[in-house]
Amino acid sequence: MTMERLYLFDTTLRDGQQTPGVDFSLDDKLVVIELLDRLGIDYIEGGYPGGNPTDTALFVEARPMKAAFTAFGMTKRSGRSVSNDAGLQQLLAAKSKAICFVAKSWDYHVRVALGCSNEENLDSIRASVEAAKAAGKEVLVDCEHFFDGFKANPAYALSCATEAYNAGARWVVLCDTNGGTLPAEVSKIVRTVTKSVPGSHLGIHAHNDTEQAVANSLAAVDAGVRHIQGTLNGIGERCGNANLVSIIGTLALKKSYADRFETGVTAERLGELTHVARAFDELLNRSPNAQAAYVGKSAFATKAGIHASAIAKEPETYEHVKPESIGNRRRMLVSDQAGKSNLIAELNRVGLSVAKDDSRLDELLREVKEREAQGYAYDGADASFELLARRTLGTVPHYFDVLSFRVIVEERDKEMVSEAVVKVKVDGEIFLNAGEGNGPVNALDVALRKDLGKFQQFIDDLELVDYKVRILNGGTGATTRVLIESRDGKGNRWFTVGVSPNIVEASFQALSDSITYKLVCEGVSP
Ligand SMILES: [Zn+2]
């Protein structure tokens, strides 16, 4: 049986950004693009060029990626020509391979929100699609409020979809914008639409207001659509968007889909799904949902009790899929076998290969578990994980020793001033560096990187991009986790982590990991 291709479209950076409290910087967006592109997503919607300065900057230059980089924007305004619509012109000029237009398809919204006639709206859809095609773009049209519009006026909603298709849109995407449609309705409506627009050109965009965005997306696939839009971990306004992570897991691991469809996510990348989901949460500086389907920490955790020995003997009888297939692990049965294969996969992901029977793996596994118990989270800090692994494997040179450091924070003339002094030993030579900063961590960073002797030339282009602090447990005994993002002149970026009851010490660990990682990457020998 030949496999049919399903196309995955990620809108984390556009629709996902509607989540309260989520606001991606340009750097954040580049990190998320890298995660999504590596995973094998077909379309990555970056944002709304012209909508805000970050998105405009994102689309100013071409961003190399395998996925089709997609800009989002509105169809032409009625009563205006394509060439006179500044918003549309900006969209056409954006450095993207594809354009996703949002178009009204509910006559009520056409009247109230656009204030134009139904005909004028159809005209805007056609003219916008044609202009984007002429500009060499692949075109998608998100038919906003499609399902509600279809229930109110099926003929008009359908005419919006067919207008987009006939004008040359690659994908006509049916949106459940209010998120209140149920799977059976989605199924029925999509089947009707496929009589006018072939399923090979139809997509689904579901919101999660009845917690069925994933179910609705799958119902739409069963009814014929071949394109699914969603976000990482289901972020989005109100109750969120369809969770692409759950959709990817289901499409790949459930027989009724896996036997019929393939996506751009290979089995190998599927094994990194848990990492992607957790790394994204770390980027948002929030704790991953332990009960998330497939990738949650508890997704394969069973309380032992009467099942313990049975689970130990036949874990698959208690699991709907194999946890390793999505890079997750079984909990409760301290199964070193499962832990080890997971660890090997993680090592491969950061480019280290170790034989299965290498005894140092046991030591590393013990070390990782111990550190995770202390509060380290390596899903968001690949560079620290790689260093920890390389140290255990004995391949990290000893570059410098920090003999002591001191940080002073004081108020001077009504201004807060921070000063740091760091004493480091490099190749037998002692350097006493002082630095000033707008806060203790900044001062420490300045002092530490001021003079590292013969290594200084290799870290001159090192730059701190982001700094995140998470308090892991409340009260005076709280533990602090610091996550630092660094970048160098070649555009490489890496994340390091530090954990301590003291925020300065946690920061210091992450800072010195960042420097060491940079030296390792440069291939510097001590
Ligand atoms: Zn939406």
XYZ file of C-alpha atoms and ligand atoms in Angstrom, residues 14-15 177 205 207 237 241, ligand 1:
8
model
C 2.621 33.394 15.217
C -0.619 32.006 16.707
C -11.039 29.802 15.253
C -6.337 24.688 12.043
C -8.243 25.646 18.629
C -4.577 32.029 23.137
C -4.032 25.449 19.611
Zn -5.696 30.388 15.285
